[in-house]
Coordinates of C-alpha atoms and ligand atoms in Angstrom, one line a residue:
X238 CA -4.5 -11.6 6.8
X239 CA -3.4 -14.6 4.7
X240 CA -5.7 -16.6 2.6
X241 CA -7.2 -19.2 4.9
X242 CA -6.2 -22.9 3.8
X243 CA -9.0 -24.4 1.5
X244 CA -9.3 -27.5 3.6
X245 CA -11.9 -27.3 6.2
X246 CA -11.4 -28.1 9.9
X247 CA -12.6 -31.5 11.3
X248 CA -15.9 -32.2 12.6
X249 CA -15.6 -34.9 14.9
X250 CA -19.2 -34.8 16.0
X251 CA -19.9 -35.6 12.7
X252 CA -17.7 -38.5 13.0
X253 CA -19.2 -39.9 16.1
X254 CA -22.7 -39.7 14.6
X255 CA -21.8 -41.5 11.4
X256 CA -20.1 -44.4 13.6
X257 CA -23.6 -44.7 15.6
X258 CA -25.4 -44.9 12.1
X259 CA -22.9 -47.5 10.8
X260 CA -23.2 -49.8 14.2
X261 CA -26.7 -49.7 13.8
X262 CA -27.2 -47.9 17.2
X263 CA -29.9 -45.4 15.5
X264 CA -31.6 -45.7 12.2
X265 CA -32.5 -42.2 12.0
X266 CA -30.5 -39.2 13.4
X267 CA -32.6 -36.8 15.5
X268 CA -30.7 -33.5 16.9
X269 CA -32.0 -30.2 18.4
X270 CA -31.0 -26.7 18.6
X271 CA -32.4 -25.5 22.1
X272 CA -32.0 -22.0 22.7
X273 CA -33.2 -20.0 25.6
X274 CA -35.6 -17.4 24.5
X275 CA -33.7 -14.7 26.7
X276 CA -31.9 -12.7 23.9
X277 CA -31.3 -12.6 20.2
X278 CA -29.1 -15.3 18.2
X279 CA -25.5 -14.4 17.4
X280 CA -22.8 -15.9 15.3
X281 CA -21.8 -18.3 18.1
X282 CA -25.5 -19.8 17.9
X283 CA -24.9 -20.1 14.1
X284 CA -22.1 -22.5 14.7
X285 CA -24.4 -24.5 16.9
X286 CA -27.4 -24.2 14.4
X287 CA -25.0 -25.1 11.4
X288 CA -23.9 -28.0 13.2
X289 CA -27.2 -29.5 14.5
X290 CA -29.2 -28.9 11.5
X291 CA -26.5 -29.5 9.1
X292 CA -25.6 -33.2 11.0
X293 CA -29.5 -33.9 10.5
X294 CA -29.4 -32.8 7.0
X295 CA -26.5 -34.7 5.9
X296 CA -27.7 -37.9 7.5
X297 CA -31.3 -37.4 6.5
X298 CA -32.5 -36.9 9.9
X299 CA -34.2 -34.2 11.3
X300 CA -33.3 -31.2 13.8
X301 CA -35.8 -30.1 16.2
X302 CA -36.2 -26.2 17.5
X303 CA -36.8 -26.6 20.9
X304 CA -37.3 -23.3 23.2
X305 CA -35.6 -24.1 26.5
X306 CA -38.1 -21.8 28.3
X307 CA -37.6 -23.2 32.1
X308 CA -36.8 -19.9 33.3
X309 CA -39.9 -17.8 33.8
X310 CA -38.5 -14.2 34.3
X311 CA -36.1 -13.5 31.6
X312 CA -38.2 -15.1 28.6
X313 CA -40.0 -13.1 26.2
X314 CA -42.1 -13.9 23.3
X315 CA -40.4 -11.2 21.2
X316 CA -37.3 -13.5 21.3
X317 CA -39.1 -16.6 20.7
X318 CA -40.2 -14.8 17.3
X319 CA -36.9 -13.6 16.6
X320 CA -34.9 -16.8 17.1
X321 CA -37.3 -18.5 14.4
X322 CA -37.1 -15.8 11.8
X323 CA -32.9 -16.0 12.5
X324 CA -32.9 -19.9 12.1
X325 CA -34.9 -19.4 8.8
X326 CA -32.7 -16.6 7.6
X327 CA -29.5 -18.9 8.0
X328 CA -31.5 -21.5 5.8
X329 CA -32.5 -24.1 8.1
X330 CA -35.9 -25.7 8.6
X331 CA -37.4 -27.6 11.1
X332 CA -40.5 -28.8 9.5
X333 CA -43.3 -29.3 12.1
X334 CA -40.7 -29.9 14.9
X335 CA -41.0 -27.0 16.9
X336 CA -41.3 -27.4 20.6
X337 CA -40.9 -25.8 24.0
X338 CA -39.5 -27.1 27.1
X339 CA -42.5 -25.7 28.9
X340 CA -44.8 -28.2 26.8
X341 CA -43.3 -30.9 28.9
X342 CA -43.9 -29.1 32.6
X343 CA -46.4 -31.7 33.4
X344 CA -44.5 -34.8 32.5
X345 CA -41.3 -33.3 33.9
X346 CA -43.4 -33.1 37.1
X347 CA -44.5 -37.0 36.8
X348 CA -41.1 -37.9 36.3
X349 CA -39.9 -36.0 39.5
X350 CA -42.6 -37.7 41.6
X351 CA -41.2 -41.1 40.1
X352 CA -37.9 -40.3 41.5
X353 CA -39.2 -39.4 44.9
X354 CA -41.3 -42.3 45.2
X355 CA -38.0 -44.5 44.3
X356 CA -36.1 -42.8 46.9
X357 CA -33.9 -40.8 44.3
X358 CA -35.1 -37.2 45.0
X359 CA -36.0 -35.4 48.3
X360 CA -37.3 -32.1 49.2
X361 CA -34.4 -30.1 51.1
X362 CA -35.5 -27.0 53.3
X363 CA -32.1 -25.5 53.6
X364 CA -31.7 -21.9 52.8
X365 CA -29.6 -21.2 49.9
X366 CA -26.6 -20.1 51.8
X367 CA -26.8 -23.1 54.0
X368 CA -27.0 -25.4 50.9
X369 CA -24.0 -23.5 49.5
X370 CA -22.1 -24.3 52.5
X371 CA -23.1 -27.8 52.7
X372 CA -22.0 -28.3 49.0
X373 CA -18.5 -28.4 49.6
X374 CA -15.7 -27.2 47.3
X375 CA -13.7 -28.8 44.6
X376 CA -11.2 -30.0 47.3
X377 CA -13.7 -30.9 50.1
X378 CA -16.7 -33.1 49.9
X379 CA -20.0 -31.9 50.6
X380 CA -22.2 -32.6 53.8
X381 CA -25.4 -34.2 53.6
X382 CA -28.4 -32.0 54.5
X383 CA -30.5 -32.9 57.5
X384 CA -33.6 -33.3 55.3
X385 CA -31.8 -35.7 53.1
X386 CA -33.6 -38.6 54.8
X387 CA -37.2 -37.4 54.8
X388 CA -39.9 -40.3 54.2
X389 CA -41.0 -40.9 50.6
X390 CA -44.8 -39.9 51.8
X391 CA -43.0 -36.5 53.3
X392 CA -41.5 -35.7 50.3
X393 CA -44.4 -36.5 47.9
X394 CA -46.5 -34.5 50.3
X395 CA -44.0 -31.5 50.3
X396 CA -43.5 -31.7 46.5
X397 CA -47.0 -31.6 46.0
X398 CA -47.5 -28.7 48.3
X399 CA -44.7 -26.8 46.3
X400 CA -46.5 -27.2 43.3
X401 CA -50.0 -26.0 44.8
X402 CA -48.2 -22.5 45.7
X403 CA -48.1 -23.2 49.5
X404 CA -44.5 -22.1 50.1
X405 CA -42.6 -18.7 49.4
X406 CA -39.9 -18.7 47.1
X407 CA -36.7 -20.1 48.2
X408 CA -38.1 -22.1 51.3
X409 CA -37.9 -25.7 49.7
X410 CA -36.0 -27.4 46.6
X411 CA -36.3 -30.5 45.3
X412 CA -32.9 -32.1 44.8
X413 CA -31.6 -35.4 43.6
X414 CA -30.3 -37.8 45.9
X415 CA -26.9 -38.9 44.2
X416 CA -23.7 -38.3 46.4
X417 CA -22.8 -35.5 48.3
X418 CA -19.2 -36.6 48.4
X419 CA -18.8 -36.9 44.6
X420 CA -15.8 -35.3 43.2
X421 CA -17.9 -34.2 40.7
X422 CA -19.7 -31.0 42.1
X423 CA -22.4 -31.4 39.8
X424 CA -23.5 -34.7 41.3
X425 CA -23.7 -33.6 44.7
X426 CA -27.5 -33.7 44.9
X427 CA -28.3 -31.0 42.4
X428 CA -31.3 -29.1 42.6
X429 CA -34.3 -30.1 40.2
X430 CA -37.0 -27.8 41.1
X431 CA -36.9 -24.4 42.7
X432 CA -40.0 -22.2 43.8
X433 CA -40.6 -19.5 41.9
X434 CA -43.9 -17.4 42.0
X435 CA -43.6 -15.9 38.5
X436 CA -45.7 -16.0 35.6
X437 CA -44.4 -17.7 32.5
X438 CA -44.7 -16.3 29.1
X439 CA -46.5 -19.8 27.8
X440 CA -48.1 -21.2 31.2
X441 CA -48.7 -18.2 32.9
X442 CA -49.2 -18.8 36.5
X443 CA -50.2 -22.1 36.2
X444 CA -46.8 -23.3 37.9
X445 CA -45.2 -21.8 40.8
X446 CA -42.0 -24.1 40.8
X447 CA -39.9 -24.5 37.8
X448 CA -37.3 -27.3 36.7
X449 CA -33.7 -26.6 36.6
X450 CA -31.6 -26.7 33.3
X451 CA -30.0 -29.9 34.3
X452 CA -33.2 -31.5 35.2
X453 CA -35.1 -30.4 32.3
X454 CA -32.7 -30.6 29.5
X455 CA -32.0 -34.3 29.6
X456 CA -35.7 -35.3 30.1
X457 CA -36.8 -32.9 27.2
X458 CA -34.1 -34.5 24.8
X459 CA -35.4 -38.2 25.9
X460 CA -39.1 -37.2 25.4
X461 CA -38.3 -35.9 21.7
X462 CA -36.3 -38.9 21.1
X463 CA -33.1 -37.0 20.4
X464 CA -30.1 -39.4 19.5
X465 CA -27.3 -36.8 19.7
X466 CA -27.4 -33.8 22.1
X467 CA -24.7 -31.7 21.2
X468 CA -23.7 -29.0 23.7
X469 CA -20.8 -26.6 24.2
X470 CA -18.0 -27.6 26.5
X471 CA -19.0 -26.2 29.6
X472 CA -21.5 -29.0 30.0
X473 CA -18.8 -31.6 29.9
X474 CA -18.9 -32.1 33.4
X475 CA -22.7 -32.0 33.6
X476 CA -22.8 -35.1 31.5
X477 CA -22.6 -37.6 34.2
X478 CA -25.6 -35.9 35.5
X479 CA -27.4 -35.7 32.1
X480 CA -26.9 -39.6 32.2
X481 CA -28.0 -39.9 35.7
X482 CA -31.2 -38.2 34.9
X483 CA -32.1 -40.0 32.0
X484 CA -31.3 -43.5 33.4
X485 CA -33.0 -42.9 36.9
X486 CA -36.0 -41.2 35.7
X487 CA -37.1 -43.8 33.3
X488 CA -37.0 -41.9 30.2
X489 CA -38.1 -43.1 27.0
X490 CA -34.7 -43.4 25.8
X491 CA -31.0 -42.2 26.3
X492 CA -29.8 -39.4 24.0
X493 CA -26.2 -39.3 23.6
X494 CA -24.5 -35.9 24.9
X495 CA -21.7 -34.5 22.8
X496 CA -19.7 -31.5 23.7
X497 CA -17.9 -29.2 21.2
X498 CA -15.9 -25.9 21.9
X499 CA -18.0 -22.8 21.6
X500 CA -17.0 -20.1 18.8
X501 CA -15.2 -17.1 20.1
X502 CA -14.3 -14.1 17.8
X503 CA -11.7 -11.5 18.3
X504 CA -12.9 -7.9 18.8
X505 CA -16.4 -8.6 19.9
X506 CA -18.5 -10.2 22.7
X507 CA -20.9 -13.0 22.5
X508 CA -22.3 -13.4 25.8
X509 CA -26.1 -12.6 26.0
X510 CA -25.7 -10.5 29.3
X511 CA -23.2 -8.6 27.8
X512 CA -25.0 -8.0 24.5
X513 CA -28.2 -7.1 26.3
X514 CA -26.0 -4.6 28.4
X515 CA -24.6 -3.1 25.3
X516 CA -28.1 -2.5 23.8
X517 CA -29.7 -1.2 27.2
X518 CA -27.0 1.1 28.0
X519 CA -27.0 2.6 24.5
X520 CA -23.6 1.7 23.5
X521 CA -25.3 0.4 20.3
X522 CA -28.4 1.4 18.8
X523 CA -30.4 -1.9 19.3
X524 CA -30.1 -5.6 18.9
X525 CA -29.8 -5.2 15.2
X526 CA -27.0 -2.7 15.3
X527 CA -24.7 -3.7 12.5
X528 CA -21.7 -3.7 14.8
X529 CA -23.1 -6.6 17.1
X530 CA -22.2 -10.1 16.2
X531 CA -26.0 -10.9 16.5
X532 CA -27.6 -12.4 13.4
X533 CA -29.9 -9.5 13.1
X534 CA -26.8 -7.2 13.6
X535 CA -24.8 -8.9 10.9
X536 CA -27.7 -9.3 8.5
X537 CA -28.5 -5.6 8.5
X538 CA -24.6 -5.1 8.2
X539 CA -25.1 -7.1 4.8
X540 CA -23.5 -10.5 5.8
X541 CA -25.3 -13.4 4.0
X542 CA -26.4 -16.5 5.2
X543 CA -24.4 -18.4 2.7
X544 CA -21.2 -16.7 4.0
X545 CA -21.9 -17.3 7.4
X546 CA -22.5 -21.1 6.7
X547 CA -19.3 -21.3 4.8
X548 CA -17.4 -19.9 7.6
X549 CA -19.1 -22.2 10.2
X550 CA -18.3 -25.3 7.9
X551 CA -14.6 -24.1 7.7
X552 CA -13.7 -23.4 11.4
X553 CA -15.1 -26.9 11.9
X554 CA -15.8 -28.3 15.2
X555 CA -13.3 -29.1 17.7
X556 CA -13.0 -30.0 21.4
X557 CA -10.8 -27.3 22.6
X558 CA -11.7 -23.7 23.0
X559 CA -10.1 -21.2 20.9
X560 CA -10.5 -17.9 19.3
X561 CA -11.2 -17.2 15.8
X562 CA -9.9 -14.1 14.1
X563 CA -12.9 -11.7 13.0
X564 CA -10.7 -11.2 9.6
X565 CA -11.5 -15.0 8.7
X566 CA -15.1 -14.0 9.1
X567 CA -14.8 -11.1 6.9
X568 CA -13.0 -13.1 4.3
X569 CA -15.8 -15.6 3.8
X570 CA -18.3 -12.3 3.3
X571 CA -16.0 -10.9 0.8
X572 CA -15.6 -14.1 -1.2
X573 CA -19.4 -14.6 -1.1
X574 CA -20.2 -11.2 -2.1
X575 CA -17.4 -10.8 -4.8
X576 CA -19.3 -13.7 -6.6
X577 CA -22.7 -12.0 -6.1
X578 CA -22.6 -8.3 -5.5
X579 CA -23.2 -6.1 -8.3
X580 CA -20.5 -3.4 -9.0
X581 CA -21.7 0.4 -8.6
X582 CA -19.8 3.6 -8.4
X583 CA -20.2 5.7 -5.4
X584 CA -18.5 8.8 -3.9
X585 CA -18.3 8.9 -0.4
X586 CA -16.5 12.3 0.2
X587 CA -17.4 14.2 -3.1
X588 CA -15.1 16.6 -4.7
X589 CA -16.2 18.5 -7.9
X590 CA -14.8 18.0 -11.0
X591 CA -15.3 20.1 -14.2
X592 CA -14.4 19.1 -17.5
X593 CA -13.6 22.3 -19.2
X594 CA -13.6 21.0 -22.6
X595 CA -16.8 18.9 -22.4
X596 CA -19.9 20.2 -23.9
X597 CA -22.3 21.9 -21.7
X598 CA -25.6 19.9 -21.3
X599 CA -24.3 17.0 -23.1
X600 CA -24.8 13.4 -21.5
X601 CA -23.2 10.2 -22.7
X602 CA -24.7 7.0 -21.4
X603 CA -21.1 4.8 -20.9
X604 CA -21.3 1.1 -20.7
X605 CA -20.5 -0.5 -17.3
X606 CA -19.9 -4.0 -16.5
X607 CA -21.9 -5.4 -13.8
X608 CA -20.1 -7.8 -12.0
X609 CA -16.7 -9.2 -13.5
X610 CA -16.9 -12.4 -11.7
X611 CA -20.3 -13.2 -12.9
X612 CA -20.7 -13.2 -16.7
X613 CA -24.5 -13.5 -16.6
X614 CA -24.7 -10.3 -14.6
X615 CA -24.4 -8.1 -17.8
X616 CA -24.0 -4.3 -18.1
X617 CA -25.7 -1.1 -17.4
X618 CA -25.0 2.3 -18.5
X619 CA -23.7 5.4 -16.4
X620 CA -24.3 8.9 -17.2
X621 CA -21.1 11.2 -18.0
X622 CA -21.3 14.8 -18.2
X623 CA -19.2 17.8 -17.9
X624 CA -19.7 18.0 -13.8
X625 CA -18.7 15.1 -11.8
X626 CA -17.8 14.1 -8.3
X627 CA -14.8 12.2 -7.6
X628 CA -13.4 10.9 -4.0
X629 CA -11.3 13.8 -2.2
X630 CA -8.7 11.4 -1.5
X631 CA -8.3 10.8 -5.5
X632 CA -6.9 14.3 -5.5
X633 CA -3.9 15.9 -4.1
X634 CA -2.8 19.4 -5.1
X635 CA 0.7 18.5 -3.9
X636 CA 1.2 14.6 -4.2
X637 CA 3.0 12.7 -1.7
X638 CA 5.5 10.3 -3.2
X639 CA 4.2 7.4 -4.9
X640 CA 0.7 9.0 -5.5
X641 CA -0.5 8.4 -8.8
X642 CA -4.0 9.8 -8.6
X643 CA -5.1 13.1 -9.9
X644 CA -3.0 15.9 -9.3
X645 CA -2.2 19.2 -11.3
X646 CA -0.7 18.3 -14.6
X647 CA -1.3 14.5 -14.3
X648 CA -3.7 12.3 -16.2
X649 CA -5.9 9.6 -14.8
X650 CA -8.5 7.5 -16.2
X651 CA -12.3 7.9 -15.2
X652 CA -13.5 4.2 -14.8
X653 CA -15.6 3.0 -17.9
X654 CA -14.9 6.7 -19.3
X655 CA -12.2 9.0 -20.4
X656 CA -8.7 9.7 -19.5
X657 CA -8.8 13.4 -17.8
X658 CA -5.8 15.5 -17.2
X659 CA -5.7 18.2 -14.3
X660 CA -5.3 21.7 -15.3
X661 CA -6.2 23.7 -12.4
X662 CA -8.4 24.1 -9.2
X663 CA -10.3 26.5 -7.2
X664 CA -10.0 27.1 -3.4
X665 CA -12.1 28.5 -1.0
X666 CA -10.7 31.8 -0.4
X667 CA -11.0 31.6 3.3
X668 CA -9.8 28.1 4.3
X669 CA -7.6 27.5 1.3
X670 CA -9.3 24.1 0.7
X671 CA -9.5 22.9 -2.9
X672 CA -13.4 22.8 -3.9
X673 CA -13.3 22.3 -7.7
X674 CA -10.8 20.8 -9.8
X675 CA -10.7 21.7 -13.5
X676 CA -9.8 19.0 -15.9
X677 CA -9.5 18.7 -19.8
X678 CA -10.5 15.2 -21.0
X679 CA -9.2 13.3 -24.2
X680 CA -12.2 12.2 -26.5
X681 CA -10.2 9.6 -28.1
X682 CA -9.8 7.6 -25.0
X683 CA -13.4 6.4 -24.5
X684 CA -14.0 2.7 -24.8
X685 CA -14.1 1.7 -28.4
X686 CA -12.2 4.8 -29.3
X687 CA -8.9 5.2 -30.9
X688 CA -6.9 5.4 -27.7
X689 CA -9.3 3.5 -25.5
X690 CA -6.3 1.3 -24.5
X691 CA -3.9 4.1 -23.7
X692 CA -2.4 3.6 -20.3
X693 CA -2.4 5.7 -17.3
X694 CA -1.1 5.2 -13.8
X695 CA -4.2 5.0 -12.2
X696 CA -8.1 4.7 -12.6
X697 CA -10.6 6.2 -10.3
X698 CA -14.4 6.2 -9.8
X699 CA -16.5 9.2 -10.3
X700 CA -20.4 9.9 -10.3
X701 CA -22.0 12.6 -12.9
X702 CA -23.2 15.2 -11.0
X703 CA -26.7 16.1 -12.4
X704 CA -27.8 12.6 -12.0
X705 CA -26.4 11.5 -8.6
X706 CA -28.5 10.3 -5.9
X707 CA -27.7 11.5 -2.6
X708 CA -26.9 8.7 0.3
X709 CA -25.8 8.4 3.9
X710 CA -23.0 5.9 4.2
X711 CA -22.3 4.1 7.5
X712 CA -18.5 3.0 8.1
X713 CA -17.9 0.4 10.8
X714 CA -15.0 -0.5 12.6
X715 CA -14.7 -3.3 15.4
X716 CA -16.9 -2.5 18.3
X717 CA -13.9 -3.2 20.6
X718 CA -10.1 -1.8 20.2
X719 CA -8.8 -4.9 21.6
X720 CA -9.1 -8.5 20.3
X721 CA -10.0 -9.8 23.6
X722 CA -12.3 -7.2 25.3
X723 CA -12.2 -8.6 28.7
X724 CA -8.4 -7.6 28.8
X725 CA -9.0 -4.7 31.1
X726 CA -7.2 -3.1 34.1
X727 CA -8.3 -4.0 37.5
X728 CA -11.8 -2.4 38.4
X729 CA -12.9 -1.8 34.8
X730 CA -15.1 -4.0 32.7
X731 CA -15.2 -4.9 29.2
X732 CA -17.0 -1.6 28.3
X733 CA -13.9 0.2 28.8
X734 CA -12.6 -1.2 25.4
X735 CA -15.3 -0.1 23.3
X736 CA -13.9 1.5 20.2
X737 CA -15.3 5.3 20.2
X738 CA -14.9 5.2 16.4
X739 CA -16.6 2.0 15.8
X740 CA -19.2 3.8 13.4
X741 CA -18.7 6.8 11.2
X742 CA -21.7 8.2 9.7
X743 CA -21.0 10.0 6.3
X744 CA -23.8 12.3 5.0
X745 CA -23.7 13.9 1.6
X746 CA -22.4 11.0 -0.3
X747 CA -23.5 10.4 -3.9
X748 CA -24.1 7.3 -5.7
X749 CA -24.7 6.5 -9.5
X750 CA -28.4 6.8 -10.5
X751 CA -28.6 3.0 -11.4
X752 CA -29.2 2.7 -7.5
X753 CA -32.6 4.3 -7.8
X754 CA -34.6 1.4 -7.3
X755 CA -32.4 -0.1 -4.5
X756 CA -34.2 -1.6 -1.7
X757 CA -33.3 -2.3 1.8
X758 CA -31.3 -5.7 1.9
X759 CA -29.7 -5.3 -1.5
X760 CA -26.1 -5.5 -1.6
X761 CA -23.4 -3.7 -3.8
X762 CA -19.8 -3.5 -4.2
X763 CA -18.9 0.1 -4.5
X764 CA -15.9 0.2 -6.7
X765 CA -12.8 0.5 -4.7
X766 CA -14.6 1.0 -1.4
X767 CA -16.0 -2.3 -0.1
X768 CA -19.3 -3.9 -0.1
X769 CA -22.4 -2.2 1.2
X770 CA -26.0 -2.9 2.1
X771 CA -29.1 -0.9 1.8
X772 CA -30.1 -0.3 5.4
X773 CA -34.0 -0.5 6.2
X774 CA -33.8 3.1 7.3
X775 CA -33.5 3.9 3.7
X776 CA -36.1 6.2 2.1
X777 CA -36.5 6.8 -1.6
X778 CA -35.4 10.4 -1.0
X779 CA -32.3 9.5 0.9
X780 CA -30.5 6.0 0.6
X781 CA -28.6 4.7 3.5
X782 CA -25.8 2.2 3.3
X783 CA -24.1 0.0 5.7
X784 CA -20.4 -0.9 4.7
X785 CA -20.5 -4.6 5.1
X786 CA -16.7 -5.0 4.9
X787 CA -14.2 -3.2 3.0
X788 CA -12.3 -4.4 0.0
X789 CA -8.8 -5.5 0.5
X790 CA -6.3 -4.5 -2.0
X791 CA -8.8 -2.3 -4.0
X792 CA -5.9 -0.4 -5.8
X793 CA -3.7 -3.1 -6.8
X794 CA -6.8 -5.0 -8.2
X795 CA -8.2 -2.3 -10.5
X796 CA -4.7 -1.3 -11.7
X797 CA -3.8 -5.1 -12.5
X798 CA -7.1 -5.5 -14.3
X799 CA -6.4 -2.4 -16.4
X800 CA -2.8 -3.2 -17.0
X801 CA -3.7 -7.0 -18.0
X802 CA -6.7 -5.4 -20.2
Ligands
LIG969 P1 -25.1 -17.3 27.1 O1 -23.9 -18.3 27.7 O2 -24.7 -15.8 26.3 O3 -26.4 -16.9 27.8 P2 -26.2 -19.7 25.8 O4 -25.3 -20.5 25.7 O5 -26.8 -19.7 27.4 O6 -25.5 -18.4 25.8 P3 -28.5 -20.7 24.5 O7 -29.6 -19.9 24.2 O8 -28.9 -21.7 25.8 O9 -27.5 -19.6 25.1 O10 -27.8 -21.3 23.4 C1 -28.5 -22.2 22.6 C2 -27.4 -23.2 22.0 O11 -26.4 -22.5 21.4 C3 -26.8 -24.0 23.1 O12 -26.8 -25.3 22.4 C4 -25.2 -23.3 23.2 O13 -24.4 -24.4 23.5 C5 -25.2 -22.9 21.7 N1 -24.2 -21.7 21.8 C6 -24.4 -20.6 22.4 N2 -23.3 -19.9 22.2 C7 -22.4 -20.5 21.4 C8 -21.0 -20.3 20.8 N3 -20.4 -19.1 21.2 N4 -20.6 -21.3 19.9 C9 -21.2 -22.2 19.7 N5 -22.3 -22.7 20.2 C10 -23.1 -21.9 21.1
LIG970 MG1 -27.8 -21.9 27.7

């Protein structure tokens, strides 16, 4: 991928908010992030969180966290808690402004009574199927329900009995009385209340009819004094209804709804339904599987909140839907970790190397730079001894063209240590596989030695065998094989595009002893391999790492540094 341009995409929402401040329409900006607690947050939500909290921060306002918990059957306390943790992890704070739409159930009910009293809402008793037929289509107007002209008294009576639990689910619906012939289907007498005898995670069985999103959302915004209600593009056609509800219910203020394009990313899915399905069907190990775009998954993978925020800022906010490349997100992760992650040496697929002329039992502590990008990061020592491990791919008995790493008769430099030369191999008699590489080292080539600057074509990493720590390493690839996972032949669904190689778990990896104190969440650059993060399932006896993102150009970089150095 080419480097993204340094300039950041526009943010028209920010401009609209700024105008509203300049014209004096508002003194203080109040936004909200309104998740429905029916799933875990994902990177798409991060865009909305960064936008809502970011705008509030920038203009010295406040952003509320509001749980949009109007659907009793799908919502759970588990999600409520996870969402709070994720928003905090991303780096945002709602102070004491955490609310639930369910806090407003009583007030919402009173607003509905008011609408009925003013003849602006009625109880309809058509069946769901009939109601669908009456609604009309995009090209044909709808038809008025025979119940549309019930008297105010009858409506009030029925509505209070809906609340009292006298009717079974689906028998009556409270609808707005707007316009069955409206070209905007959302305005054809939308449903505001449905009967549902279901317990709610906060209000229990107190209610048996629940408000719809289109009714509850604008009023919740207005009750909280939200100035700018920022939502995704699919609500653009609902805006006239949003405005209708706020105006006709006599709400205390009129928030301005602004729609922006949702974030879509290549090679992944973001709908909560699909994420839930991937978890429930065992395609992934859980909501925090490092292959998922959930914030829990990305966090376990090693992504940083700083990088996610920088990414969200960079992609900007537009009015047109688009798809962002996963590679761009990875670029931001790399940029951030490059600055912060300490470098260490780890061997993922070990091959034993014996330095024949190195004294047995001798151990030297060699100085290694912790992070060349961070002068304050200092140095550490790594032990060097006669038996080491290198990466299997760093040795070839018969080198392919342009292969400059270790091969019989050839010299390479061991990072931070000596130049070694391959003088022989030991093979498994049965398989013919090389199981041991024998080398000699040149004592003059150590850092500070007379031949320290001697150049060879390549530098490889290594870990001294005696002090090495065992580790498992999980390598991840995209969860789907297609940029658009929904691109499938007739009769199949997106799961047909799952990547069977999305996870490769390497056991028997080894890492340098400085990682002895590594704890879950710590992030490192394994030299030449990429960025890795300690998994929560790690134990003192066996470290487990997740590869956050591979390095690009690891070869070119190390070679260049040596040649420049
Ligand atoms: P889904 O369609 O998967 O169920 P949702 O939009 O219903 O997701 P909510 O919990 O209602 O999920 O979302 C909370 C907020 O996050 C909403 O304001 C929504 O617009 C925003 N949001 C959700 N997905 C994205 C996305 N991909 N990009 C930007 N904002 C998003
Ligand atoms: Mg939603």
